């Protein structure tokens, strides 16, 4: 199966904002259909919150997310924050959504991960002009990011797992291997959930 990973993603540039915008995501419609079939991606799940807590503890990061992305927004179905799982406001959320779990698609770095279909390590986002102008830097204070895609058995990039910090972090190769390993672990958990649904 051919995936757009082999192509350089189209990235638009807005000269009025002086920053590179979120890459075009041609797989979004297929991803949304797959997420709906799995019954995940639009509401919080205790299992995903627990996974986010485990991820934060493993990486010693203050914030951790299990993130699913559609054409317009990101949804943190799993979220861990320093305030003992109380969601923080990460971006504008519709009235129907739980505060803190919704973020615009052009905020943050997970949309880059899902289009690239590869893990992304940013020890200090300010070292990368492509990422330093992202709204989360000024609005939230994010300085470092570590994320990996959740690619399921059908080859669909469902979303990401990621951790962020408000200070630069030397994630290193160990951090990269950890985030990739935990992404694979969560994909297996999602497959198990899918099998349980089919057995009912």
Short mmCIF file of N, CA, C and O in Angstrom, two decimals, residues 59-62 121-124 143-145 164-172:
data_model
loop_
_atom_site.label_atom_id
_atom_site.label_comp_id
_atom_site.label_asym_id
_atom_site.label_seq_id
_atom_site.Cartn_x
_atom_site.Cartn_y
_atom_site.Cartn_z
N UNK A 59 8.40 9.22 30.83
CA UNK A 59 9.29 10.22 30.24
C UNK A 59 9.62 11.36 31.21
O UNK A 59 10.43 12.23 30.87
N UNK A 60 8.97 11.37 32.37
CA UNK A 60 9.13 12.44 33.36
C UNK A 60 8.78 13.80 32.75
O UNK A 60 9.46 14.81 32.97
N UNK A 61 7.71 13.80 31.94
CA UNK A 61 7.23 15.03 31.32
C UNK A 61 5.98 15.51 32.06
O UNK A 61 5.18 14.70 32.55
N UNK A 62 5.76 16.83 32.14
CA UNK A 62 4.60 17.34 32.87
C UNK A 62 3.27 17.19 32.13
O UNK A 62 2.22 17.14 32.76
N UNK A 121 11.21 14.72 17.37
CA UNK A 121 11.87 15.13 18.61
C UNK A 121 12.28 16.59 18.48
O UNK A 121 13.06 16.94 17.59
N UNK A 122 11.75 17.43 19.35
CA UNK A 122 12.12 18.84 19.39
C UNK A 122 12.59 19.15 20.80
O UNK A 122 11.78 19.34 21.71
N UNK A 123 13.89 19.14 21.00
CA UNK A 123 14.41 19.37 22.35
C UNK A 123 14.22 20.82 22.77
O UNK A 123 14.00 21.10 23.95
N UNK A 124 14.30 21.73 21.82
CA UNK A 124 13.96 23.14 22.05
C UNK A 124 13.34 23.65 20.77
O UNK A 124 14.04 23.82 19.76
N UNK A 143 8.05 24.57 25.05
CA UNK A 143 9.42 24.70 24.58
C UNK A 143 10.02 23.40 24.05
O UNK A 143 11.02 23.44 23.34
N UNK A 144 9.44 22.26 24.41
CA UNK A 144 9.97 21.00 23.90
C UNK A 144 8.83 20.04 23.65
O UNK A 144 7.77 20.09 24.30
N UNK A 145 9.06 19.13 22.68
CA UNK A 145 8.01 18.22 22.22
C UNK A 145 8.63 16.89 21.82
O UNK A 145 9.73 16.84 21.25
N UNK A 164 4.97 17.05 26.21
CA UNK A 164 5.54 18.38 26.03
C UNK A 164 6.02 18.90 27.37
O UNK A 164 5.59 18.43 28.43
N UNK A 165 6.92 19.87 27.30
CA UNK A 165 7.43 20.51 28.51
C UNK A 165 7.54 22.00 28.24
O UNK A 165 7.64 22.44 27.09
N UNK A 166 7.49 22.76 29.31
CA UNK A 166 7.61 24.21 29.20
C UNK A 166 9.06 24.67 29.27
O UNK A 166 9.33 25.87 29.23
N UNK A 167 9.96 23.71 29.37
CA UNK A 167 11.39 23.97 29.36
C UNK A 167 12.03 23.09 28.29
O UNK A 167 11.52 22.03 27.96
N UNK A 168 13.18 23.51 27.72
CA UNK A 168 13.90 22.62 26.80
C UNK A 168 14.24 21.31 27.49
O UNK A 168 14.56 21.28 28.68
N UNK A 169 14.15 20.21 26.72
CA UNK A 169 14.43 18.89 27.29
C UNK A 169 15.36 18.11 26.37
O UNK A 169 15.10 17.99 25.18
N UNK A 170 16.44 17.54 26.89
CA UNK A 170 17.32 16.69 26.08
C UNK A 170 16.75 15.28 25.96
O UNK A 170 17.20 14.34 26.62
N UNK A 171 15.75 15.10 25.11
CA UNK A 171 15.09 13.79 25.00
C UNK A 171 16.07 12.72 24.54
O UNK A 171 16.04 11.61 25.04
N UNK A 172 16.91 13.05 23.57
CA UNK A 172 17.93 12.12 23.10
C UNK A 172 17.35 10.90 22.41
O UNK A 172 16.14 10.77 22.20
#
